[in-house]
Coordinates of C-alpha atoms and ligand atoms in Angstrom, one line a residue:
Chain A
X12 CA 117.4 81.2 140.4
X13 CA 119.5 81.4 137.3
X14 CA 117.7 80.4 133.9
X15 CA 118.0 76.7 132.5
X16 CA 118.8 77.1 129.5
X17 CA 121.6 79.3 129.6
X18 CA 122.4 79.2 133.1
X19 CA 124.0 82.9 133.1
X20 CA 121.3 85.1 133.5
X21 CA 118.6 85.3 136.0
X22 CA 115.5 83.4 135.1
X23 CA 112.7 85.7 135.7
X24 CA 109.9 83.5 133.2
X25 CA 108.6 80.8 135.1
X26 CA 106.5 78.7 132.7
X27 CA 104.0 76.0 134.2
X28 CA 102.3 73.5 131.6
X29 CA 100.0 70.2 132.5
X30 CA 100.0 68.2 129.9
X31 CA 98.5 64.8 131.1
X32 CA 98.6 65.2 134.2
X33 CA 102.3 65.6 134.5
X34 CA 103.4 69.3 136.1
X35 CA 106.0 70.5 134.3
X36 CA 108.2 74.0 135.1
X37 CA 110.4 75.9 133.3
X38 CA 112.8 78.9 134.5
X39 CA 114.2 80.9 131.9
X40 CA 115.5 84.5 131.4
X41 CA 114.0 87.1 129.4
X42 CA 115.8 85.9 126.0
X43 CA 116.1 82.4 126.3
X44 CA 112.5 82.8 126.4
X45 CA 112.1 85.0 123.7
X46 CA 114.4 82.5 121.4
X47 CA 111.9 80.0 122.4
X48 CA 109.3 81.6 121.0
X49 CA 107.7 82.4 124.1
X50 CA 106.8 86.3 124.2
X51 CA 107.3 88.5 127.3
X52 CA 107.0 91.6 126.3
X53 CA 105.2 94.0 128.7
X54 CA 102.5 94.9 125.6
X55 CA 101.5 91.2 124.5
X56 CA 98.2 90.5 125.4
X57 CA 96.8 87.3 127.2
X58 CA 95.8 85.4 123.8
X59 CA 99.2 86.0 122.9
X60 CA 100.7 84.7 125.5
X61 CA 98.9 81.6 125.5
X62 CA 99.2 80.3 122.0
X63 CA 103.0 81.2 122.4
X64 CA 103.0 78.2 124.9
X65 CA 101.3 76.4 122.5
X66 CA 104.0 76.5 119.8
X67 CA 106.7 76.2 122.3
X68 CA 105.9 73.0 123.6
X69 CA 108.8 70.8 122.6
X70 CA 108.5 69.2 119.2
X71 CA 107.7 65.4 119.5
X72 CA 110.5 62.7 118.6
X73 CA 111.1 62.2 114.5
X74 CA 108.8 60.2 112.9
X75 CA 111.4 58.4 110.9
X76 CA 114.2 56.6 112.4
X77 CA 116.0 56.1 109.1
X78 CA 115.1 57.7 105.2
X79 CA 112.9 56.3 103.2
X80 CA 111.9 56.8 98.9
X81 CA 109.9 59.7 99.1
X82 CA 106.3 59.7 98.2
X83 CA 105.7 59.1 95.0
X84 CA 102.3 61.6 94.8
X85 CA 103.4 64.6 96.4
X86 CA 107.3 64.3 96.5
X87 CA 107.8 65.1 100.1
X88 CA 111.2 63.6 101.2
X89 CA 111.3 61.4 105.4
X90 CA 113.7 64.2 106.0
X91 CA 111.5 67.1 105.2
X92 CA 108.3 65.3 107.4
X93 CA 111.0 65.1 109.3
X94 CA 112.3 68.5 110.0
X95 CA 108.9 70.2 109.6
X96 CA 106.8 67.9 111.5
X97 CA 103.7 68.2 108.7
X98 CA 103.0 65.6 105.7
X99 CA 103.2 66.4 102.4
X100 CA 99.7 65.3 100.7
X101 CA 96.9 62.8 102.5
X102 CA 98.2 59.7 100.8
X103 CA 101.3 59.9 103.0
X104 CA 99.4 58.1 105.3
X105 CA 99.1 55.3 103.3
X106 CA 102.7 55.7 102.3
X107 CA 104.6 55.9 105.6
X108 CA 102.0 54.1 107.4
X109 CA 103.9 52.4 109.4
X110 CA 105.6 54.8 111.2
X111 CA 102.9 57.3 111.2
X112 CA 101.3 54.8 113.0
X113 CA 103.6 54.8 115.4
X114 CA 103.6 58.2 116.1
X115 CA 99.6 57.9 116.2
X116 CA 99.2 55.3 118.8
X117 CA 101.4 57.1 121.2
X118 CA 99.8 60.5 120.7
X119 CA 96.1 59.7 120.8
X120 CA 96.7 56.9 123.6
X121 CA 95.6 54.1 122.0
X122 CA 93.2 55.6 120.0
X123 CA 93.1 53.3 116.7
X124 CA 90.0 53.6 114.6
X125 CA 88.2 56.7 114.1
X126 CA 84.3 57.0 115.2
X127 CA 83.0 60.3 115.1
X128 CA 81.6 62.2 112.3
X129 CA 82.1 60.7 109.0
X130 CA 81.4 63.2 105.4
X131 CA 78.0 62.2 104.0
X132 CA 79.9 61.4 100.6
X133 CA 81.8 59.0 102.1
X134 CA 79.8 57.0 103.9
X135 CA 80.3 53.5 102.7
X136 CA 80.1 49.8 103.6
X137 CA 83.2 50.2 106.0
X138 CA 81.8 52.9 107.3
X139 CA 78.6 51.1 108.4
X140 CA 80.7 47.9 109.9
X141 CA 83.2 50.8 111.8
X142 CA 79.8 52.1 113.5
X143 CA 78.7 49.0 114.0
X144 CA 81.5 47.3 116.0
X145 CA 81.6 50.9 118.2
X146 CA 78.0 50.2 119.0
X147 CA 78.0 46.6 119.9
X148 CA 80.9 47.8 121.8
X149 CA 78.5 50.7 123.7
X150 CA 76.4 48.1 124.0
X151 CA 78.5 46.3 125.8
X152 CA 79.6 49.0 128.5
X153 CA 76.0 49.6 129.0
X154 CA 75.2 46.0 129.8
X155 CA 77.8 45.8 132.2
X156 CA 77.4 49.3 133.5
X157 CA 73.3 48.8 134.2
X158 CA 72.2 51.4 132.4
X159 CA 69.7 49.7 130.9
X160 CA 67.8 52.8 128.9
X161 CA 71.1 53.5 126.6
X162 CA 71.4 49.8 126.6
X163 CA 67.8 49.3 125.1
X164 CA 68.2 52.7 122.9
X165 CA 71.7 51.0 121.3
X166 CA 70.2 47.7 120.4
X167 CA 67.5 49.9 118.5
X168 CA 70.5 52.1 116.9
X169 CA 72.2 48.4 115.7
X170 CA 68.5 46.5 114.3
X171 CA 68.0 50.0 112.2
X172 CA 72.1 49.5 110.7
X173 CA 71.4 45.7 110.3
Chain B
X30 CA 81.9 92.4 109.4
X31 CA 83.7 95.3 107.3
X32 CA 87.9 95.4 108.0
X33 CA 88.3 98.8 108.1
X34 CA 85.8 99.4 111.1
X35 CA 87.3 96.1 113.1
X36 CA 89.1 97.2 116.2
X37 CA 87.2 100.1 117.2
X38 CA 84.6 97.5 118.6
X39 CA 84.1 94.8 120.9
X40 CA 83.4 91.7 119.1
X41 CA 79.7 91.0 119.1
X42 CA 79.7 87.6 120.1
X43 CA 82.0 89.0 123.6
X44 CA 79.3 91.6 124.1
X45 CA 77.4 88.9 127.2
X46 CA 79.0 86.7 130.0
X47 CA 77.2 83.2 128.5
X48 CA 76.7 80.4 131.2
X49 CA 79.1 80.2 134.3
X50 CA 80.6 83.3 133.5
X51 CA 81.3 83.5 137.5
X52 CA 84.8 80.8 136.0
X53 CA 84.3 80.4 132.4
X54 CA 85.6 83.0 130.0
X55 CA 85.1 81.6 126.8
X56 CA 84.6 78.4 124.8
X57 CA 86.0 77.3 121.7
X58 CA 85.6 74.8 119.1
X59 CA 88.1 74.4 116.0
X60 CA 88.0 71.7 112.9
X61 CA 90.4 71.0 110.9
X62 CA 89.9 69.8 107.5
X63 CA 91.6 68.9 104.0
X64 CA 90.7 69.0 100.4
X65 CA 91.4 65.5 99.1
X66 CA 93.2 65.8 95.9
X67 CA 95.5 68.6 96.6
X68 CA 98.8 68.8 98.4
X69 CA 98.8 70.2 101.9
X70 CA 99.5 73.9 102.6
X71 CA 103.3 73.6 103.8
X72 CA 103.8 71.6 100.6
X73 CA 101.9 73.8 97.7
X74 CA 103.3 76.2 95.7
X75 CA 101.5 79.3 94.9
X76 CA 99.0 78.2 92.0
X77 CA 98.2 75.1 94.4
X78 CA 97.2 77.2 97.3
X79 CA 95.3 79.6 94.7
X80 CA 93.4 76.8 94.1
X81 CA 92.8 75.8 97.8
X82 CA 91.2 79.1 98.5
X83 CA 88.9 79.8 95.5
X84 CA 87.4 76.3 96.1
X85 CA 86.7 76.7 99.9
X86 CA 85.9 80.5 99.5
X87 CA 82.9 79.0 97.0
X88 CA 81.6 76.5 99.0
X89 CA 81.8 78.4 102.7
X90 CA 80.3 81.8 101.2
X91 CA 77.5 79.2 99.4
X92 CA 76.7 78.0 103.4
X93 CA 73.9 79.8 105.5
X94 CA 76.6 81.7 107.1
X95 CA 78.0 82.9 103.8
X96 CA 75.4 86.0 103.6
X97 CA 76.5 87.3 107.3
X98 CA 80.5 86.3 106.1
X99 CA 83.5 88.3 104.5
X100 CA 86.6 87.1 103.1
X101 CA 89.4 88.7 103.9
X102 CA 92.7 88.4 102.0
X103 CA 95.8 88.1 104.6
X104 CA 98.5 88.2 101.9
X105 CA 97.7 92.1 100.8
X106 CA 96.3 92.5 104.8
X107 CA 98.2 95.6 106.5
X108 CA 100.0 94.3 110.0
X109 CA 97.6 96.5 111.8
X110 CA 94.9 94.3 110.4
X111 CA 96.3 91.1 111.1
X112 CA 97.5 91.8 115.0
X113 CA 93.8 93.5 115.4
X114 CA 92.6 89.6 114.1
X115 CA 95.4 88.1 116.3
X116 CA 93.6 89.9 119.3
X117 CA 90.5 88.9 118.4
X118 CA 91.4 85.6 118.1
X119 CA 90.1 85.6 115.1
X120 CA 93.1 84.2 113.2
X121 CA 96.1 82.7 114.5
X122 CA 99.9 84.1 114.4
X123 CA 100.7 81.0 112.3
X124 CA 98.0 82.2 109.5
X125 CA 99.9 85.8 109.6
X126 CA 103.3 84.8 109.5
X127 CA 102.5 81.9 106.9
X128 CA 103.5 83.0 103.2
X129 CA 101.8 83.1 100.1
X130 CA 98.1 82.9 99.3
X131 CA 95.8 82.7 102.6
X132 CA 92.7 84.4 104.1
X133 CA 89.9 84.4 106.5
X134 CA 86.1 84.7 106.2
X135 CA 85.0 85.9 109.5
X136 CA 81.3 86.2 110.1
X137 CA 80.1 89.3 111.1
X138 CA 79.1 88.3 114.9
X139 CA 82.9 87.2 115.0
X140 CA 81.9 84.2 116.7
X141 CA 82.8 82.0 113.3
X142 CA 86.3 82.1 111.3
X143 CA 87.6 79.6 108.8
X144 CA 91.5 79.9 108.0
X145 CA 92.0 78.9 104.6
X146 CA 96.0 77.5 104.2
X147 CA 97.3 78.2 107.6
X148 CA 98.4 74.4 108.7
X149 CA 95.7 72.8 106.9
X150 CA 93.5 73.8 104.4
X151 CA 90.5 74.7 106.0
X152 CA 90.2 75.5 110.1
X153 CA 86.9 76.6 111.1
X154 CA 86.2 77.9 114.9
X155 CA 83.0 78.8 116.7
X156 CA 84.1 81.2 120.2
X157 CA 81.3 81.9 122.2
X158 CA 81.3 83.3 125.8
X159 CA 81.1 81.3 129.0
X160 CA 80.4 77.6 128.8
X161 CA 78.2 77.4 125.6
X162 CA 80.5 73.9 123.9
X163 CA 77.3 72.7 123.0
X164 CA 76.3 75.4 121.0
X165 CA 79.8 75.7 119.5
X166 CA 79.4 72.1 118.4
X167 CA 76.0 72.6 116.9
X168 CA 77.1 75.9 114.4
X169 CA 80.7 74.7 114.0
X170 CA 79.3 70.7 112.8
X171 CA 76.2 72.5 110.3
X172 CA 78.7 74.4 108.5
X173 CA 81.0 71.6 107.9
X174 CA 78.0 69.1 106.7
X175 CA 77.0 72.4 104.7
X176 CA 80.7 72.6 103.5
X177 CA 80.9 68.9 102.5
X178 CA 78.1 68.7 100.2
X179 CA 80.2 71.0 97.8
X180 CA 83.8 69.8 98.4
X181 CA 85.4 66.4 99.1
X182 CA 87.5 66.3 102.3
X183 CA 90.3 63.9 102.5
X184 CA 88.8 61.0 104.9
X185 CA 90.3 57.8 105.7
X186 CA 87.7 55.0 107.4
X187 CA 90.0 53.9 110.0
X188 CA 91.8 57.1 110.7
X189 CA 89.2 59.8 110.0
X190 CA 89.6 63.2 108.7
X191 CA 93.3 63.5 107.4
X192 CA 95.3 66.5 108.5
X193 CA 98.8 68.0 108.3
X194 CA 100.0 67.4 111.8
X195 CA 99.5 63.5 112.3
X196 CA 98.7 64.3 115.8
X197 CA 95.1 65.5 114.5
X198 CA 93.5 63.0 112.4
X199 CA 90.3 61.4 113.6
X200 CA 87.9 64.1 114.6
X201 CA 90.4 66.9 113.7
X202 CA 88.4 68.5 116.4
X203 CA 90.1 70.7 119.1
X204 CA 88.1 71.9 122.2
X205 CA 89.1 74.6 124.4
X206 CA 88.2 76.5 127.3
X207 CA 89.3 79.9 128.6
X208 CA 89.1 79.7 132.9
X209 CA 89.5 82.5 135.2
X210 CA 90.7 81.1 138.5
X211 CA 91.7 83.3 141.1
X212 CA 91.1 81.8 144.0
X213 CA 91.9 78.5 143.3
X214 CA 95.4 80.6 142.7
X215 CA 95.5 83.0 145.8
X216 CA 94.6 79.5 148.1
X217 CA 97.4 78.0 146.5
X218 CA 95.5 75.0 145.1
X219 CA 95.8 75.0 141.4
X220 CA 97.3 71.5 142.0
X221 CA 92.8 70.6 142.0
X222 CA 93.0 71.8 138.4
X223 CA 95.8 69.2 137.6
X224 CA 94.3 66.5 139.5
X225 CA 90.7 67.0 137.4
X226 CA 92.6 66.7 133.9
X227 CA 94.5 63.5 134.8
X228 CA 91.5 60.9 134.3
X229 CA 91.1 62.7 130.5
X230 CA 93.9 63.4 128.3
X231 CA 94.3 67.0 128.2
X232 CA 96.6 70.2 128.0
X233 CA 96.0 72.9 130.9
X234 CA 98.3 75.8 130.0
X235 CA 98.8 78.6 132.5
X236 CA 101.3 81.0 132.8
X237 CA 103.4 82.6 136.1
X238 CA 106.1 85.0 136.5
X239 CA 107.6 86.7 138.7
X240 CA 105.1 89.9 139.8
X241 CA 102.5 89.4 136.8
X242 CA 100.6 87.1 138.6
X243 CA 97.2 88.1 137.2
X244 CA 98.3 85.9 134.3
X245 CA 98.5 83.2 136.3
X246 CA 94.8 83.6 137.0
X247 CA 93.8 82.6 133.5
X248 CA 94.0 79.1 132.2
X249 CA 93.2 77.4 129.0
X250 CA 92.2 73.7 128.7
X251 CA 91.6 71.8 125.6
X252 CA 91.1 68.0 124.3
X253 CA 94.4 66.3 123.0
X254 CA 92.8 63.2 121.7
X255 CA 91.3 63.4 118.6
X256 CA 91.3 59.5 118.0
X257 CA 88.7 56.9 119.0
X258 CA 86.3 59.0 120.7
X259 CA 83.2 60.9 119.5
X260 CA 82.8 64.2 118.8
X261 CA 80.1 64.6 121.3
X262 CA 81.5 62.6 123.9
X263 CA 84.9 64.8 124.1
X264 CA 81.9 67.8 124.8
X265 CA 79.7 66.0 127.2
X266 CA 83.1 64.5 129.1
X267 CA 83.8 68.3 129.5
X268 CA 80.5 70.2 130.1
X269 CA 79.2 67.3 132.2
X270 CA 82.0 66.1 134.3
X271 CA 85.3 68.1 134.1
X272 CA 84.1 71.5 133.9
X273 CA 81.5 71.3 136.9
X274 CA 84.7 69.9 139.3
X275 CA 86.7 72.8 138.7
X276 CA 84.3 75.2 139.2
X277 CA 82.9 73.8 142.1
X278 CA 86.5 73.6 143.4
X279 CA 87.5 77.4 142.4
X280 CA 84.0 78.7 144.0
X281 CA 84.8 76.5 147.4
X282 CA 87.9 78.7 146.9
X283 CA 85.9 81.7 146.7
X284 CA 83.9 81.1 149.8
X285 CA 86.5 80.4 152.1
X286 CA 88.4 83.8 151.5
X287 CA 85.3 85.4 152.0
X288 CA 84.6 83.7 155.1
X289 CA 88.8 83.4 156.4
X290 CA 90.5 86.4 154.3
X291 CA 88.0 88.7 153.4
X292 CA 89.7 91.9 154.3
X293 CA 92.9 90.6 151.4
X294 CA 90.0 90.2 149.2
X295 CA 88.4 93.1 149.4
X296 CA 91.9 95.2 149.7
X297 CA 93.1 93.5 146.8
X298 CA 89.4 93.8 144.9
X299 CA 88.9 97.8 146.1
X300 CA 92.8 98.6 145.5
X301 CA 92.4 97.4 141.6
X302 CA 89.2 99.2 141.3
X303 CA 90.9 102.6 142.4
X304 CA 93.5 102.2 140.2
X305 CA 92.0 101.5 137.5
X306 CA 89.7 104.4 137.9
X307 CA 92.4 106.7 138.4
X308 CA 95.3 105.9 137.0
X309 CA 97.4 108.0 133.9
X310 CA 99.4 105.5 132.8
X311 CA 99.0 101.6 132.6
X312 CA 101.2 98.8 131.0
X313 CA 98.8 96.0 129.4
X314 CA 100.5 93.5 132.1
X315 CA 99.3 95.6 134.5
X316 CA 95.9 96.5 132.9
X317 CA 95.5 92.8 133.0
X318 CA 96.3 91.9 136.4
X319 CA 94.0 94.5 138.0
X320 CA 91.0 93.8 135.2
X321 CA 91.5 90.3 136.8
X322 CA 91.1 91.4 140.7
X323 CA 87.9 93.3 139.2
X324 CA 86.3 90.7 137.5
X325 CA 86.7 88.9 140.6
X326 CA 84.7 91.4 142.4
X327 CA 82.0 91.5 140.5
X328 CA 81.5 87.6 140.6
X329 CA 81.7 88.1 144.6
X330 CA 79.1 90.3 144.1
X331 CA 81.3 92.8 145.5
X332 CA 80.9 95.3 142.9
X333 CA 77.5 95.7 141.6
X334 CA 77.8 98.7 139.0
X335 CA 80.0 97.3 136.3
X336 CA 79.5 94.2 134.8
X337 CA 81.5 91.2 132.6
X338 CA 80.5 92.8 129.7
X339 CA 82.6 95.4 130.3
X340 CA 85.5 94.1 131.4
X341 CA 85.6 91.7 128.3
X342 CA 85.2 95.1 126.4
X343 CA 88.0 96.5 128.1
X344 CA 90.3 93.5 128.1
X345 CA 89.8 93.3 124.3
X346 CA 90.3 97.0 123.7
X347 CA 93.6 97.6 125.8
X348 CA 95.7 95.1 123.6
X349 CA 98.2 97.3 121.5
X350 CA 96.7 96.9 118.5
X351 CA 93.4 98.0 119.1
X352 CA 94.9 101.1 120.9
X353 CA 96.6 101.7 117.9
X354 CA 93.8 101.6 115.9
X355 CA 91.9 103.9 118.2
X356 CA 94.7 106.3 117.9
X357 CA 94.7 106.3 114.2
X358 CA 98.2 106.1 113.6
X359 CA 101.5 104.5 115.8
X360 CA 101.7 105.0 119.8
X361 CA 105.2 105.1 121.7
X362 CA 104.6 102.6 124.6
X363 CA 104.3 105.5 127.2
X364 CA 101.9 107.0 124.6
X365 CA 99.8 103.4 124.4
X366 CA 100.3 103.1 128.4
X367 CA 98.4 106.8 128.5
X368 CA 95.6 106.0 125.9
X369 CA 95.3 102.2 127.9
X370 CA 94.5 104.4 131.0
X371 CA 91.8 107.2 129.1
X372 CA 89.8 104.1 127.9
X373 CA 89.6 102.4 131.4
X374 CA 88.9 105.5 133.0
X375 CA 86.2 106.8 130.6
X376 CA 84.8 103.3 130.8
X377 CA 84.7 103.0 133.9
X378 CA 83.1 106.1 134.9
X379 CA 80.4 106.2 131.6
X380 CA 79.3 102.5 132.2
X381 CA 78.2 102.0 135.6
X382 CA 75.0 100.1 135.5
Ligands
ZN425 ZN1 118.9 82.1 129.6
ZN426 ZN1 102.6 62.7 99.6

């Protein structure tokens, strides 16, 4: 089998990564693979191996389509988020938030509102409706999953909020 | 944990097998968190990421696991030093090849590190053997709550904890654990493995080539959702659901080549042992391979005189730069492949049970 990247040399690296479900394989020769980060030199150890996978895994799409002012805290230019695939400062998320957004929803599956741990120091009113809705949400999914003991141990959880 | 004496040593925390050890290598937790009003690391200049580091070093060495702790500066850190970290996985490749001011504080167990400026600010792990999440989650959250009584995170009520890679915010939290599954391999089935991840979203990373099989035995899953779901629920999803599927599936595995193919198994589990006990010279692919046929045979129950604890020993002390260290000064790989072979073979011989 000749390697698919350069389709010259023999691929002798076969790479398999599940991500989602979704097999994916890769056949490569020895330095297609190397320029791709991935090590296979006889003396790299397993660890190695393994979290060269993990930064070879193909960089997600830009997050901006087209340039936009950069932010006006940290300076950081769309191009620059663009190229190294890391913000700038934490108000860029206010900033760009639209099309960090974007970029969020189709990572994290849906995922939209954070609820696990929140800093003591920054526990606030919003804070307390965020936990609120997840639990009358819980709620919910126990009702309608009988399991009436987390059901009864949740409605306790929200009177002690409320 | 003192710098100069890492290396020579197993890591304490790798010194037992943990809970399902018969699949279940190791389990790891990570965090990643932000100081709020600074820039983050990619995007700080020097005096910035000065800053960084004296603030967290404060607060983390102020924690209850700051007496048993050590910083350790990876700007002025020799490359012996840092690849002997990189095989503990104690820091990570990114954190060494990163410029400018950064560091570790690694607690003396070796089962806690926080990276100070490697993608984020702060990235704190808890690695324990076997299937111990739980216990991860416990040391790994204290420190944190510990850690942000003293400094303010940057924390968004809708998106969670803020991070560098928008593909982390929300918990920041990343789960992972290390499997050994050779039989779900040799039966041709990891397929089961793939099947078990689809109804969570999750990365299963293996590796095959061409004759180094043995790495194909090993496989690393972790959590990619960080986003709308509980810290504790990612964990009990895993220890409760996931993880008890695939290693029900891998031990049906187990059985039925004991029952239809035990002679291959035994050739295969007798054959590593022999050459591992014997052998002059050994290449770290091939170290790795046959330490893989051997842990295989003591979870059979095949080989009663050695146990995990050694073969995590030797696994850890083969990699290059331990050898290396052990050698006090630079190998040739023929030289490393010799030394590889001494330590097996004295180990082997010495710690019989
Ligand atoms: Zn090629
Ligand atoms: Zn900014």
């Amino acid at each position: 089998m000749n390697c698919q990247n350069c389709n010259k040399n023999t691929a002798t690296i076969h790479l398999t990564e599940i991500t989602n479900g979704k097999r994916q394989e890769r056949h490569l020769c020895e330095s297609c693979a190397q320029n791709d980060g991935i090590a296979v030199n006889a003396q790299i150890p397993l660890n190695d191996l393994l979290n060269n996978l993990l930064a070879a895994q193909p960089k997600d799409q830009n997050v901006f389509d087209s340039e936009s002012t950069p932010c006006p805290k940290c300076n950081i230019t769309t191009d620059k988020i663009n190229k190294q695939a890391l913000l700038g400062c934490p108000e860029d998320y206010d900033i760009f938030s639209e099309s960090l957004n974007k970029i969020i929803d189709k990572y994290q599956d849906g995922g939209k509102v954070h609820c696990g741990k929140v800093p003591q120091n920054q526990y606030d009113k919003t804070t307390q409706d965020l936990e609120l809705a997840n639990l009358k949400q819980a709620l919910e999914e126990a009702i309608t999953q009988e399991r009436y003991e987390d059901a009864a141990h949740l409605r306790d959880k929200i009177s002690q909020i409320q | 944990m003192n710098i100069d004496n890492i290396g020579t040593k197993v890591s304490k925390w790798f010194q037992d097998s943990g809970e399902s050890p018969q699949v279940i290598i190791s389990s790891r937790i990570r965090l990643a968190r932000n100081i709020s009003n600074h820039r983050f690391t990619a995007h700080c200049d020097h005096q910035e990421k000065n800053a960084i580091i004296s603030e967290l070093k404060m607060a983390i060495l102020q924690t209850s696991i700051g007496p048993l702790a050590q910083y350790i500066d990876i700007a002025t850190a020799s490359q012996l030093q840092k690849e002997l970290l990189i095989e503990r996985h104690l820091i990570s490749k990114h954190l060494c090849r990163n410029r400018g001011p950064r560091g570790a504080i690694i607690s003396e167990d070796e089962a806690f590190t926080a990276m100070l400026n490697e993608e984020d600010h702060l990235r704190m792990q808890v690695i324990l053997p076997g299937l111990r999440l739980d216990q991860c989650w416990d040391v790994v959250n204290r420190i944190d709550t510990e850690i942000e009584n003293q400094v303010r995170f940057a924390f968004d009520q809708r998106l969670g904890y803020l991070t560098a890679c928008p593909t982390n915010v929300g918990t920041g939290i990343r789960v992972s654990l290390m499997l050994h599954l050779p039989a779900l391999k040799m039966t041709k089935q990891i397929e089961k493995l793939l099947n078990a991840t689809k109804e969570m979203k999750l990365a299963v990373r293996g590796l095959f080539g061409e004759g180094t099989d043995a790495l194909g035995d090993f496989f690393q899953i972790s959590n990619q959702i960080t986003l709308g779901i509980k810290e504790e629920d990612i964990i009990a999803k895993l220890t409760q659901k996931l993880i008890p599927k695939i290693v029900e599936y891998e031990l049906v595995a187990r059985e039925h080549l004991l029952r239809h193919e035990n002679s291959l198994l035994e050739d295969k589990i007798y054959r590593a042992r022999g050459i591992l006990e014997n052998a002059y010279l050994i290449n770290s692919k091939e170290a790795l391979f046959l330490l893989s046929n051997l842990r295989l045979g003591i979870n059979l129950g095949k080989i009663k005189d050695i146990d995990i604890a050694t073969i995590n020993e030797l696994f850890m002390l083969t990699q290059p730069a331990h050898l290396q260290k052990n050698a006090g000064g630079s190998l040739t790989p023929n030289e490393r492949d010799e030394l590889r072979a001494k330590i097996i073979r004295n180990k082997l011989s010495t710690h019989k049970i």
